[in-house]
PDB file of C-alpha atoms in Angstrom:
ATOM      1  CA  GLU A   3      -0.029   0.029  -0.038  1.00  0.00           C
ATOM      2  CA  VAL A   4       1.311   3.434  -0.982  1.00  0.00           C
ATOM      3  CA  GLN A   5       1.824   5.633   2.127  1.00  0.00           C
ATOM      4  CA  LEU A   6       2.993   9.212   2.418  1.00  0.00           C
ATOM      5  CA  VAL A   7       3.439  10.609   5.903  1.00  0.00           C
ATOM      6  CA  GLU A   8       4.330  14.220   6.382  1.00  0.00           C
ATOM      7  CA  SER A   9       5.947  15.699   9.554  1.00  0.00           C
ATOM      8  CA  GLY A  10       7.623  18.800  10.739  1.00  0.00           C
ATOM      9  CA  GLY A  11       4.745  21.274  10.809  1.00  0.00           C
ATOM     10  CA  GLY A  12       4.065  23.542  13.672  1.00  0.00           C
ATOM     11  CA  LEU A  13       3.875  27.147  14.879  1.00  0.00           C
ATOM     12  CA  VAL A  14       6.618  29.422  13.546  1.00  0.00           C
ATOM     13  CA  GLN A  15       7.098  33.167  13.736  1.00  0.00           C
ATOM     14  CA  PRO A  16       7.100  35.260  10.597  1.00  0.00           C
ATOM     15  CA  GLY A  17      10.535  35.372   9.016  1.00  0.00           C
ATOM     16  CA  ARG A  18      11.707  32.104  10.532  1.00  0.00           C
ATOM     17  CA  SER A  19      12.391  28.708   8.940  1.00  0.00           C
ATOM     18  CA  LEU A  20      10.855  25.229   9.065  1.00  0.00           C
ATOM     19  CA  ARG A  21      11.745  21.992   7.369  1.00  0.00           C
ATOM     20  CA  LEU A  22       9.030  19.509   6.384  1.00  0.00           C
ATOM     21  CA  SER A  23       9.594  15.842   5.794  1.00  0.00           C
ATOM     22  CA  CYS A  24       7.580  13.189   3.932  1.00  0.00           C
ATOM     23  CA  ALA A  25       8.281   9.523   4.463  1.00  0.00           C
ATOM     24  CA  ALA A  26       7.314   7.369   1.561  1.00  0.00           C
ATOM     25  CA  SER A  27       6.580   3.586   1.417  1.00  0.00           C
ATOM     26  CA  GLY A  28       4.833   1.068  -0.678  1.00  0.00           C
ATOM     27  CA  PHE A  29       6.139   2.029  -4.078  1.00  0.00           C
ATOM     28  CA  THR A  30       9.450   2.477  -5.941  1.00  0.00           C
ATOM     29  CA  PHE A  31      10.280   5.950  -4.659  1.00  0.00           C
ATOM     30  CA  ASN A  32      13.186   6.576  -6.931  1.00  0.00           C
ATOM     31  CA  ASP A  33      11.056   6.056 -10.037  1.00  0.00           C
ATOM     32  CA  HIS A  34       8.568   8.887  -9.299  1.00  0.00           C
ATOM     33  CA  ALA A  35       8.477  12.642  -9.346  1.00  0.00           C
ATOM     34  CA  MET A  36       7.341  14.141  -6.007  1.00  0.00           C
ATOM     35  CA  HIS A  37       5.577  17.393  -5.139  1.00  0.00           C
ATOM     36  CA  TRP A  38       4.544  19.629  -2.287  1.00  0.00           C
ATOM     37  CA  VAL A  39       1.048  21.184  -2.422  1.00  0.00           C
ATOM     38  CA  ARG A  40      -0.434  23.536   0.178  1.00  0.00           C
ATOM     39  CA  GLN A  41      -3.954  24.581   1.214  1.00  0.00           C
ATOM     40  CA  GLY A  42      -4.659  27.614   3.257  1.00  0.00           C
ATOM     41  CA  PRO A  43      -7.679  27.699   5.603  1.00  0.00           C
ATOM     42  CA  GLY A  44     -10.844  27.652   3.555  1.00  0.00           C
ATOM     43  CA  LYS A  45      -8.883  27.996   0.325  1.00  0.00           C
ATOM     44  CA  GLY A  46      -8.085  25.950  -2.755  1.00  0.00           C
ATOM     45  CA  LEU A  47      -5.072  23.854  -3.595  1.00  0.00           C
ATOM     46  CA  GLU A  48      -1.767  25.616  -4.407  1.00  0.00           C
ATOM     47  CA  TRP A  49       1.198  23.769  -5.860  1.00  0.00           C
ATOM     48  CA  VAL A  50       4.427  24.662  -4.140  1.00  0.00           C
ATOM     49  CA  ALA A  51       7.324  22.642  -5.656  1.00  0.00           C
ATOM     50  CA  GLY A  52       8.143  19.556  -7.577  1.00  0.00           C
ATOM     51  CA  ILE A  53      11.207  17.386  -8.078  1.00  0.00           C
ATOM     52  CA  ASN A  54      11.799  14.621 -10.600  1.00  0.00           C
ATOM     53  CA  TRP A  55      13.017  11.197  -9.752  1.00  0.00           C
ATOM     54  CA  ASN A  56      16.756  11.965  -9.806  1.00  0.00           C
ATOM     55  CA  SER A  57      16.593  15.584  -8.593  1.00  0.00           C
ATOM     56  CA  TYR A  58      17.840  16.961 -11.892  1.00  0.00           C
ATOM     57  CA  GLU A  59      14.601  18.807 -12.624  1.00  0.00           C
ATOM     58  CA  ILE A  60      13.204  21.021  -9.855  1.00  0.00           C
ATOM     59  CA  GLU A  61      10.469  23.660 -10.200  1.00  0.00           C
ATOM     60  CA  TYR A  62       8.909  26.130  -7.784  1.00  0.00           C
ATOM     61  CA  ALA A  63       5.803  28.318  -7.711  1.00  0.00           C
ATOM     62  CA  ASP A  64       6.763  31.916  -8.249  1.00  0.00           C
ATOM     63  CA  SER A  65       5.418  32.701  -4.728  1.00  0.00           C
ATOM     64  CA  VAL A  66       8.101  30.644  -3.012  1.00  0.00           C
ATOM     65  CA  LYS A  67      11.033  30.824  -5.411  1.00  0.00           C
ATOM     66  CA  GLY A  68      14.244  31.830  -3.643  1.00  0.00           C
ATOM     67  CA  ARG A  69      12.844  30.995  -0.170  1.00  0.00           C
ATOM     68  CA  PHE A  70      11.821  27.345  -0.355  1.00  0.00           C
ATOM     69  CA  THR A  71      13.929  24.343  -1.376  1.00  0.00           C
ATOM     70  CA  ILE A  72      12.654  20.862  -2.257  1.00  0.00           C
ATOM     71  CA  SER A  73      14.923  17.899  -2.045  1.00  0.00           C
ATOM     72  CA  ARG A  74      14.784  14.110  -1.823  1.00  0.00           C
ATOM     73  CA  ASP A  75      16.771  11.167  -0.337  1.00  0.00           C
ATOM     74  CA  ASN A  76      16.011   8.179  -2.601  1.00  0.00           C
ATOM     75  CA  ALA A  77      18.088   5.857  -0.498  1.00  0.00           C
ATOM     76  CA  ASN A  78      15.837   6.414   2.581  1.00  0.00           C
ATOM     77  CA  LYS A  79      12.665   7.371   0.657  1.00  0.00           C
ATOM     78  CA  PHE A  80      12.255  10.858   2.032  1.00  0.00           C
ATOM     79  CA  LEU A  81      10.974  14.115   0.479  1.00  0.00           C
ATOM     80  CA  TYR A  82      11.792  17.423   2.080  1.00  0.00           C
ATOM     81  CA  LEU A  83      10.795  21.045   1.938  1.00  0.00           C
ATOM     82  CA  GLN A  84      12.986  23.664   3.494  1.00  0.00           C
ATOM     83  CA  MET A  85      10.956  26.836   4.050  1.00  0.00           C
ATOM     84  CA  ASN A  86      12.782  30.095   4.849  1.00  0.00           C
ATOM     85  CA  SER A  87      11.491  33.656   5.488  1.00  0.00           C
ATOM     86  CA  LEU A  88       8.057  32.335   6.207  1.00  0.00           C
ATOM     87  CA  ARG A  89       5.078  34.731   5.904  1.00  0.00           C
ATOM     88  CA  THR A  90       1.761  34.771   7.725  1.00  0.00           C
ATOM     89  CA  GLU A  91      -0.120  34.106   4.520  1.00  0.00           C
ATOM     90  CA  GLU A  92       1.717  30.839   4.163  1.00  0.00           C
ATOM     91  CA  THR A  93      -0.223  29.270   7.001  1.00  0.00           C
ATOM     92  CA  ALA A  94      -1.630  26.186   5.464  1.00  0.00           C
ATOM     93  CA  TRP A  95      -1.781  22.394   5.393  1.00  0.00           C
ATOM     94  CA  TYR A  96       1.167  21.174   3.381  1.00  0.00           C
ATOM     95  CA  TYR A  97       0.752  17.910   1.490  1.00  0.00           C
ATOM     96  CA  CYS A  98       3.348  15.621  -0.020  1.00  0.00           C
ATOM     97  CA  ALA A  99       2.140  14.119  -3.270  1.00  0.00           C
ATOM     98  CA  LYS A 100       3.388  11.284  -5.567  1.00  0.00           C
ATOM     99  CA  GLY A 101       3.806  12.084  -9.199  1.00  0.00           C
ATOM    100  CA  PRO A 102       3.695   9.690 -12.118  1.00  0.00           C
ATOM    101  CA  PRO A 103       6.563   7.320 -12.952  1.00  0.00           C
ATOM    102  CA  SER A 104       9.589   8.648 -14.732  1.00  0.00           C
ATOM    103  CA  ASP A 105       8.418   7.508 -18.159  1.00  0.00           C
ATOM    104  CA  ASP A 106       5.067   9.397 -17.808  1.00  0.00           C
ATOM    105  CA  SER A 107       4.941  13.078 -18.461  1.00  0.00           C
ATOM    106  CA  SER A 108       1.296  13.619 -17.787  1.00  0.00           C
ATOM    107  CA  GLY A 109       1.878  15.254 -14.420  1.00  0.00           C
ATOM    108  CA  TYR A 110      -0.878  13.802 -12.269  1.00  0.00           C
ATOM    109  CA  LEU A 111      -0.581  13.448  -8.544  1.00  0.00           C
ATOM    110  CA  GLY A 112      -1.678   9.940  -7.812  1.00  0.00           C
ATOM    111  CA  LYS A 113      -1.380   9.798  -4.040  1.00  0.00           C
ATOM    112  CA  TRP A 114      -1.398  12.405  -1.300  1.00  0.00           C
ATOM    113  CA  GLY A 115      -0.308  12.287   2.341  1.00  0.00           C
ATOM    114  CA  GLN A 116      -2.501  13.353   5.214  1.00  0.00           C
ATOM    115  CA  GLY A 117      -0.807  16.716   5.402  1.00  0.00           C
ATOM    116  CA  THR A 118       1.067  18.679   8.122  1.00  0.00           C
ATOM    117  CA  LEU A 119      -0.182  22.034   9.433  1.00  0.00           C
ATOM    118  CA  VAL A 120       2.104  25.025   9.319  1.00  0.00           C
ATOM    119  CA  THR A 121       1.057  28.082  11.261  1.00  0.00           C
ATOM    120  CA  VAL A 122       3.019  31.280  10.665  1.00  0.00           C
ATOM    121  CA  SER A 123       2.135  33.763  13.442  1.00  0.00           C
ATOM    122  CA  SER A 124       3.744  35.936  15.987  1.00  0.00           C
TER     123      SER A 124
ATOM    124  CA  SER B 106       1.751  31.543 -15.514  1.00  0.00           C
ATOM    125  CA  TYR B 107      -0.953  29.146 -16.685  1.00  0.00           C
ATOM    126  CA  GLU B 108      -4.460  29.612 -15.293  1.00  0.00           C
ATOM    127  CA  LEU B 109      -7.358  27.152 -14.929  1.00  0.00           C
ATOM    128  CA  THR B 110     -10.892  28.412 -14.257  1.00  0.00           C
ATOM    129  CA  GLN B 111     -13.732  26.511 -12.526  1.00  0.00           C
ATOM    130  CA  PRO B 112     -17.170  27.653 -11.300  1.00  0.00           C
ATOM    131  CA  PRO B 113     -17.091  28.015  -7.519  1.00  0.00           C
ATOM    132  CA  SER B 114     -20.185  25.887  -6.966  1.00  0.00           C
ATOM    133  CA  LEU B 115     -22.577  23.540  -8.639  1.00  0.00           C
ATOM    134  CA  SER B 116     -25.705  21.783  -7.412  1.00  0.00           C
ATOM    135  CA  VAL B 117     -27.227  18.502  -8.703  1.00  0.00           C
ATOM    136  CA  SER B 118     -30.039  16.294  -7.565  1.00  0.00           C
ATOM    137  CA  PRO B 119     -29.264  12.636  -6.563  1.00  0.00           C
ATOM    138  CA  GLY B 120     -29.339  10.393  -9.598  1.00  0.00           C
ATOM    139  CA  GLN B 121     -28.716  13.220 -12.115  1.00  0.00           C
ATOM    140  CA  THR B 122     -25.571  14.007 -14.088  1.00  0.00           C
ATOM    141  CA  ALA B 123     -23.102  16.571 -12.841  1.00  0.00           C
ATOM    142  CA  SER B 124     -20.740  18.269 -15.277  1.00  0.00           C
ATOM    143  CA  ILE B 125     -17.889  20.357 -13.891  1.00  0.00           C
ATOM    144  CA  PRO B 126     -16.008  22.476 -16.440  1.00  0.00           C
ATOM    145  CA  CYS B 127     -12.435  23.612 -16.251  1.00  0.00           C
ATOM    146  CA  SER B 128     -11.217  26.153 -18.797  1.00  0.00           C
ATOM    147  CA  GLY B 129      -7.690  27.223 -19.784  1.00  0.00           C
ATOM    148  CA  ASP B 130      -5.906  28.413 -22.925  1.00  0.00           C
ATOM    149  CA  LYS B 131      -5.513  25.502 -25.371  1.00  0.00           C
ATOM    150  CA  LEU B 132      -6.241  23.147 -22.459  1.00  0.00           C
ATOM    151  CA  GLY B 133      -7.039  20.336 -24.882  1.00  0.00           C
ATOM    152  CA  GLU B 134      -3.414  20.197 -25.878  1.00  0.00           C
ATOM    153  CA  ILE B 135      -2.214  19.056 -22.472  1.00  0.00           C
ATOM    154  CA  TYR B 136      -3.383  16.320 -20.007  1.00  0.00           C
ATOM    155  CA  VAL B 137      -5.851  17.236 -17.295  1.00  0.00           C
ATOM    156  CA  SER B 138      -6.309  15.480 -13.986  1.00  0.00           C
ATOM    157  CA  TRP B 139      -9.203  15.770 -11.494  1.00  0.00           C
ATOM    158  CA  TYR B 140      -9.177  15.511  -7.657  1.00  0.00           C
ATOM    159  CA  GLN B 141     -11.954  15.072  -5.129  1.00  0.00           C
ATOM    160  CA  GLN B 142     -11.610  16.505  -1.678  1.00  0.00           C
ATOM    161  CA  LYS B 143     -14.104  15.984   1.154  1.00  0.00           C
ATOM    162  CA  PRO B 144     -14.064  18.156   4.354  1.00  0.00           C
ATOM    163  CA  GLY B 145     -11.143  17.348   6.576  1.00  0.00           C
ATOM    164  CA  GLN B 146      -9.541  14.921   4.110  1.00  0.00           C
ATOM    165  CA  SER B 147      -6.696  14.970   1.687  1.00  0.00           C
ATOM    166  CA  PRO B 148      -7.437  15.180  -2.016  1.00  0.00           C
ATOM    167  CA  ILE B 149      -7.733  11.906  -3.955  1.00  0.00           C
ATOM    168  CA  LEU B 150      -7.232  11.460  -7.710  1.00  0.00           C
ATOM    169  CA  VAL B 151     -10.380  10.600  -9.598  1.00  0.00           C
ATOM    170  CA  LEU B 152      -9.256  11.029 -13.212  1.00  0.00           C
ATOM    171  CA  TYR B 153      -5.901  11.399 -14.885  1.00  0.00           C
ATOM    172  CA  GLN B 154      -4.767  11.826 -18.563  1.00  0.00           C
ATOM    173  CA  ASP B 155      -8.200  13.512 -19.211  1.00  0.00           C
ATOM    174  CA  ASN B 156     -10.404  10.434 -18.778  1.00  0.00           C
ATOM    175  CA  LYS B 157      -8.590   7.551 -17.070  1.00  0.00           C
ATOM    176  CA  ARG B 158      -9.826   6.280 -13.737  1.00  0.00           C
ATOM    177  CA  PRO B 159      -7.426   5.073 -11.058  1.00  0.00           C
ATOM    178  CA  SER B 160      -8.162   1.789  -9.437  1.00  0.00           C
ATOM    179  CA  GLY B 161     -11.103   2.032  -7.091  1.00  0.00           C
ATOM    180  CA  ILE B 162     -12.736   5.078  -8.664  1.00  0.00           C
ATOM    181  CA  PRO B 163     -16.359   4.263  -9.748  1.00  0.00           C
ATOM    182  CA  GLU B 164     -17.305   4.132 -13.418  1.00  0.00           C
ATOM    183  CA  ARG B 165     -19.727   6.946 -12.958  1.00  0.00           C
ATOM    184  CA  PHE B 166     -16.738   9.323 -13.095  1.00  0.00           C
ATOM    185  CA  SER B 167     -15.651  10.255 -16.629  1.00  0.00           C
ATOM    186  CA  GLY B 168     -13.875  13.051 -18.351  1.00  0.00           C
ATOM    187  CA  SER B 169     -13.227  14.830 -21.616  1.00  0.00           C
ATOM    188  CA  ASN B 170     -10.781  17.534 -22.783  1.00  0.00           C
ATOM    189  CA  SER B 171     -11.034  19.457 -26.039  1.00  0.00           C
ATOM    190  CA  GLY B 172     -10.306  22.979 -27.146  1.00  0.00           C
ATOM    191  CA  ASN B 173     -10.211  25.250 -24.092  1.00  0.00           C
ATOM    192  CA  THR B 174     -12.291  23.109 -21.722  1.00  0.00           C
ATOM    193  CA  ALA B 175     -12.052  19.935 -19.807  1.00  0.00           C
ATOM    194  CA  THR B 176     -15.041  18.487 -18.157  1.00  0.00           C
ATOM    195  CA  LEU B 177     -15.518  16.065 -15.239  1.00  0.00           C
ATOM    196  CA  THR B 178     -18.850  14.223 -15.545  1.00  0.00           C
ATOM    197  CA  ILE B 179     -20.450  12.281 -12.728  1.00  0.00           C
ATOM    198  CA  SER B 180     -23.279  10.127 -13.967  1.00  0.00           C
ATOM    199  CA  GLY B 181     -25.985   9.043 -11.473  1.00  0.00           C
ATOM    200  CA  THR B 182     -24.556  11.390  -8.785  1.00  0.00           C
ATOM    201  CA  GLN B 183     -24.736   9.993  -5.241  1.00  0.00           C
ATOM    202  CA  THR B 184     -24.831  11.908  -1.996  1.00  0.00           C
ATOM    203  CA  MET B 185     -21.346  10.534  -1.255  1.00  0.00           C
ATOM    204  CA  ASP B 186     -20.056  12.538  -4.265  1.00  0.00           C
ATOM    205  CA  GLU B 187     -20.685  15.788  -2.504  1.00  0.00           C
ATOM    206  CA  ALA B 188     -17.194  17.333  -2.286  1.00  0.00           C
ATOM    207  CA  ASP B 189     -14.807  19.863  -3.704  1.00  0.00           C
ATOM    208  CA  TYR B 190     -13.418  19.055  -7.152  1.00  0.00           C
ATOM    209  CA  TYR B 191     -10.189  20.467  -8.616  1.00  0.00           C
ATOM    210  CA  CYS B 192      -8.875  20.276 -12.123  1.00  0.00           C
ATOM    211  CA  GLN B 193      -5.089  20.207 -12.638  1.00  0.00           C
ATOM    212  CA  ALA B 194      -2.750  20.522 -15.518  1.00  0.00           C
ATOM    213  CA  TRP B 195       0.993  20.108 -15.858  1.00  0.00           C
ATOM    214  CA  ASP B 196       2.794  22.411 -18.219  1.00  0.00           C
ATOM    215  CA  SER B 197       6.432  23.301 -18.698  1.00  0.00           C
ATOM    216  CA  GLY B 198       7.382  21.510 -15.468  1.00  0.00           C
ATOM    217  CA  THR B 199       4.873  23.294 -13.271  1.00  0.00           C
ATOM    218  CA  VAL B 200       1.594  22.205 -11.815  1.00  0.00           C
ATOM    219  CA  THR B 201      -1.508  24.372 -11.954  1.00  0.00           C
ATOM    220  CA  PHE B 202      -4.742  23.814 -10.139  1.00  0.00           C
ATOM    221  CA  GLY B 203      -8.160  25.300 -10.862  1.00  0.00           C
ATOM    222  CA  GLY B 204      -9.824  27.241  -8.104  1.00  0.00           C
ATOM    223  CA  GLY B 205     -12.116  24.268  -7.206  1.00  0.00           C
ATOM    224  CA  THR B 206     -15.805  23.592  -7.522  1.00  0.00           C
ATOM    225  CA  LYS B 207     -17.954  22.753  -4.525  1.00  0.00           C
ATOM    226  CA  LEU B 208     -20.454  20.120  -5.681  1.00  0.00           C
ATOM    227  CA  THR B 209     -23.657  19.914  -3.607  1.00  0.00           C
ATOM    228  CA  VAL B 210     -25.935  16.968  -3.979  1.00  0.00           C
ATOM    229  CA  LEU B 211     -29.467  17.709  -2.906  1.00  0.00           C
TER     230      LEU B 211
END
């Protein structure tokens, strides 16, 4: 069974940093792109960042470029999101999501974790 | 950046057909996926590559994508289908979501 378990969320002051983790299991992690998606309270889904299977291709939403860094550890099946200079409007549930296999360019997110809540407040 | 537009809400009676549109420039030239999200839950994929259903998704969910509009169709809508639905496209390495449609079944 595919499982994605996020951790690392919590309360953080504006301007500070936080690192999210996503533990993957039940599939060949190093054959899939991975993504982070967030959802503010009462709002829609917002894609944050994506990384391909070998970390050679990384993309970010314009809103986080230069402040957030996505990375992965294929040996231990972990996805990470380093978030710096956090803003109050970035309070949201952060989801880890599994992309398609490396030979599929259709870009769907086939499985999502349960999310971890990040609250940015003073 | 690419934009996808969905109606904020839609109502349908049980047993009827719900059609949720998603529009974007030349959307028919790229693949569209659809997600269902119920309150307090993570999103789940209900359609990918325009009209393919993942394992476990009922046959009443179908999709199409042509021109500037993709459509999620739910035939014989059930009360359990009441949820928020999001379309999504992947273009030039980035993911774009529509704003979401709240489907009410009553």
